């Protein structure tokens, strides 16, 4: 049999390019914000051609959402802790969210992205599909476990439960309408659990 | 006594100019959005000099907030209904809010303003002082009446209560993350009242 010349492994090369693109995206969004971010700049920073990016993602927004998802090692990394104590677990998670919102290096790119989402219905739809939807699903998994344990009403509306937990922090952060403290996080969780009690 | 020549009433002339400025502001914000709105354009539309506007308001944001407040005939017009039934009153109000968010002619200028507030901490502070603060105070008055009637816990945190009532609708509207329906309004009120029960 004729010897076959060794070719580079395309799968491994692809994964390296993918990681470089996601990293470049996160760097650039912190440096220039979402509005000024361009696919050209991402390609240049990542050392790939623009067409490589468009082969995997249909838009700038899609790359950005994947770059945020990759930070948490995908949706699996977004799963909430489950110690069996829903109150303790939610307080830990909501306190962490409050701390992220209070951190300028974290909140700046998220703010830029939120302004863009709020003014662009197409981007909002992509955001739901690529990022918010899967993340919410992971959070609801924890609430379902609390339902099975009898800590939350079996017929609770879990989408509304997530909104009651997260929207107050979101609004306070976005409009800078009040302090984001651990005590505030705990108060929100206490109220929402009271509303969801079986 | 010498006769005094009749002078135009300066109070009445001032009030006419003030109303013309507020009306011009509302018209223009619907036509061009907040970002492109200029004090020059407001002055031209209202038929006054730019300096007249700056005598009464320190910035474009301040005029805009007053123009929205004037729509409700000031903070008094923002008072919530009080039939004695907190559940019915809140459902009426939250259904009306949901309907406003779902109305394109209403929501477009509010969205433009919210994007500006979210990206400008100074404007956010003015918004709290001139518009959100007084409106929230009027809403809290209704919640205090429910506290006196024993329908809401006497020690309830009323700022948090307002956030739990309004932030879920606000987030759903801003991020277009779900339908804004009367049923949704009712579900939010039911949950929040359960959380605030004495």
PDB file of C-alpha atoms in Angstrom, chain A residues 111 114-121 124-125 127-128 156-157 159-172 174-178 184 187-188 190-192 194-197, chain B residues 111 114-121 124-125 127-128 156-157 159-172 174-178 184 187-188 190-192 194-197:
ATOM      1  CA  UNK A 111     -23.899  46.627  30.385  1.00  0.00           C
ATOM      2  CA  UNK A 114     -27.580  44.747  27.489  1.00  0.00           C
ATOM      3  CA  UNK A 115     -27.946  48.186  25.892  1.00  0.00           C
ATOM      4  CA  UNK A 116     -27.444  46.580  22.502  1.00  0.00           C
ATOM      5  CA  UNK A 117     -29.959  43.820  23.226  1.00  0.00           C
ATOM      6  CA  UNK A 118     -32.534  46.352  24.460  1.00  0.00           C
ATOM      7  CA  UNK A 119     -32.306  48.348  21.234  1.00  0.00           C
ATOM      8  CA  UNK A 120     -32.150  45.449  18.771  1.00  0.00           C
ATOM      9  CA  UNK A 121     -35.012  42.897  18.698  1.00  0.00           C
ATOM     10  CA  UNK A 124     -32.543  40.004  21.783  1.00  0.00           C
ATOM     11  CA  UNK A 125     -33.903  36.877  20.067  1.00  0.00           C
ATOM     12  CA  UNK A 127     -29.540  36.293  23.159  1.00  0.00           C
ATOM     13  CA  UNK A 128     -32.526  34.269  24.351  1.00  0.00           C
ATOM     14  CA  UNK A 156     -45.013  26.965  40.701  1.00  0.00           C
ATOM     15  CA  UNK A 157     -44.402  28.972  37.502  1.00  0.00           C
ATOM     16  CA  UNK A 159     -40.142  31.244  34.580  1.00  0.00           C
ATOM     17  CA  UNK A 160     -41.879  33.772  36.800  1.00  0.00           C
ATOM     18  CA  UNK A 161     -39.858  32.500  39.784  1.00  0.00           C
ATOM     19  CA  UNK A 162     -36.604  33.277  37.942  1.00  0.00           C
ATOM     20  CA  UNK A 163     -37.864  36.733  36.975  1.00  0.00           C
ATOM     21  CA  UNK A 164     -38.845  37.517  40.578  1.00  0.00           C
ATOM     22  CA  UNK A 165     -35.378  36.404  41.715  1.00  0.00           C
ATOM     23  CA  UNK A 166     -33.272  38.138  39.078  1.00  0.00           C
ATOM     24  CA  UNK A 167     -35.233  41.122  37.693  1.00  0.00           C
ATOM     25  CA  UNK A 168     -35.020  43.229  40.904  1.00  0.00           C
ATOM     26  CA  UNK A 169     -31.198  42.941  40.904  1.00  0.00           C
ATOM     27  CA  UNK A 170     -31.090  43.509  37.171  1.00  0.00           C
ATOM     28  CA  UNK A 171     -33.183  46.673  37.357  1.00  0.00           C
ATOM     29  CA  UNK A 172     -31.272  48.035  40.385  1.00  0.00           C
ATOM     30  CA  UNK A 174     -29.052  48.724  35.151  1.00  0.00           C
ATOM     31  CA  UNK A 175     -30.683  51.935  36.438  1.00  0.00           C
ATOM     32  CA  UNK A 176     -28.301  52.285  39.396  1.00  0.00           C
ATOM     33  CA  UNK A 177     -31.396  52.756  41.555  1.00  0.00           C
ATOM     34  CA  UNK A 178     -30.131  51.307  44.827  1.00  0.00           C
ATOM     35  CA  UNK A 184     -30.375  42.838  49.506  1.00  0.00           C
ATOM     36  CA  UNK A 187     -34.057  39.786  51.202  1.00  0.00           C
ATOM     37  CA  UNK A 188     -34.986  39.056  47.573  1.00  0.00           C
ATOM     38  CA  UNK A 190     -36.581  35.337  51.331  1.00  0.00           C
ATOM     39  CA  UNK A 191     -39.466  37.119  49.600  1.00  0.00           C
ATOM     40  CA  UNK A 192     -39.466  34.909  46.527  1.00  0.00           C
ATOM     41  CA  UNK A 194     -42.286  32.932  50.603  1.00  0.00           C
ATOM     42  CA  UNK A 195     -44.213  33.531  47.370  1.00  0.00           C
ATOM     43  CA  UNK A 196     -43.367  30.043  46.053  1.00  0.00           C
ATOM     44  CA  UNK A 197     -44.047  28.090  49.243  1.00  0.00           C
TER      45      UNK A 197
ATOM     46  CA  UNK B 111     -37.107  52.788  25.711  1.00  0.00           C
ATOM     47  CA  UNK B 114     -34.052  54.018  29.523  1.00  0.00           C
ATOM     48  CA  UNK B 115     -31.094  53.248  27.274  1.00  0.00           C
ATOM     49  CA  UNK B 116     -29.751  56.734  27.961  1.00  0.00           C
ATOM     50  CA  UNK B 117     -30.262  56.377  31.717  1.00  0.00           C
ATOM     51  CA  UNK B 118     -28.552  52.981  31.739  1.00  0.00           C
ATOM     52  CA  UNK B 119     -25.457  54.379  30.036  1.00  0.00           C
ATOM     53  CA  UNK B 120     -25.202  57.683  31.938  1.00  0.00           C
ATOM     54  CA  UNK B 121     -24.884  57.640  35.769  1.00  0.00           C
ATOM     55  CA  UNK B 124     -29.741  58.071  36.211  1.00  0.00           C
ATOM     56  CA  UNK B 125     -29.350  60.223  39.356  1.00  0.00           C
ATOM     57  CA  UNK B 127     -34.081  60.417  36.821  1.00  0.00           C
ATOM     58  CA  UNK B 128     -34.317  59.131  40.387  1.00  0.00           C
ATOM     59  CA  UNK B 156     -42.663  45.064  54.846  1.00  0.00           C
ATOM     60  CA  UNK B 157     -39.797  46.630  52.874  1.00  0.00           C
ATOM     61  CA  UNK B 159     -38.906  49.653  48.169  1.00  0.00           C
ATOM     62  CA  UNK B 160     -38.313  45.945  47.662  1.00  0.00           C
ATOM     63  CA  UNK B 161     -42.081  45.428  47.251  1.00  0.00           C
ATOM     64  CA  UNK B 162     -42.124  47.930  44.364  1.00  0.00           C
ATOM     65  CA  UNK B 163     -39.123  46.274  42.739  1.00  0.00           C
ATOM     66  CA  UNK B 164     -40.735  42.829  42.975  1.00  0.00           C
ATOM     67  CA  UNK B 165     -43.907  44.265  41.384  1.00  0.00           C
ATOM     68  CA  UNK B 166     -42.341  46.284  38.589  1.00  0.00           C
ATOM     69  CA  UNK B 167     -38.896  44.816  37.792  1.00  0.00           C
ATOM     70  CA  UNK B 168     -40.217  41.575  36.240  1.00  0.00           C
ATOM     71  CA  UNK B 169     -42.380  43.567  33.772  1.00  0.00           C
ATOM     72  CA  UNK B 170     -39.551  46.008  33.174  1.00  0.00           C
ATOM     73  CA  UNK B 171     -37.055  43.267  32.363  1.00  0.00           C
ATOM     74  CA  UNK B 172     -39.519  41.346  30.158  1.00  0.00           C
ATOM     75  CA  UNK B 174     -36.696  45.811  27.953  1.00  0.00           C
ATOM     76  CA  UNK B 175     -35.180  42.483  26.844  1.00  0.00           C
ATOM     77  CA  UNK B 176     -38.345  41.339  25.011  1.00  0.00           C
ATOM     78  CA  UNK B 177     -37.976  38.062  26.917  1.00  0.00           C
ATOM     79  CA  UNK B 178     -41.634  37.084  27.160  1.00  0.00           C
ATOM     80  CA  UNK B 184     -48.867  37.869  33.545  1.00  0.00           C
ATOM     81  CA  UNK B 187     -49.585  36.406  38.351  1.00  0.00           C
ATOM     82  CA  UNK B 188     -46.907  38.919  39.397  1.00  0.00           C
ATOM     83  CA  UNK B 190     -50.480  37.339  43.290  1.00  0.00           C
ATOM     84  CA  UNK B 191     -46.899  36.275  43.975  1.00  0.00           C
ATOM     85  CA  UNK B 192     -45.816  39.587  45.462  1.00  0.00           C
ATOM     86  CA  UNK B 194     -48.140  36.302  48.994  1.00  0.00           C
ATOM     87  CA  UNK B 195     -44.566  37.368  49.795  1.00  0.00           C
ATOM     88  CA  UNK B 196     -45.773  40.481  51.664  1.00  0.00           C
ATOM     89  CA  UNK B 197     -48.609  38.872  53.649  1.00  0.00           C
TER      90      UNK B 197
END
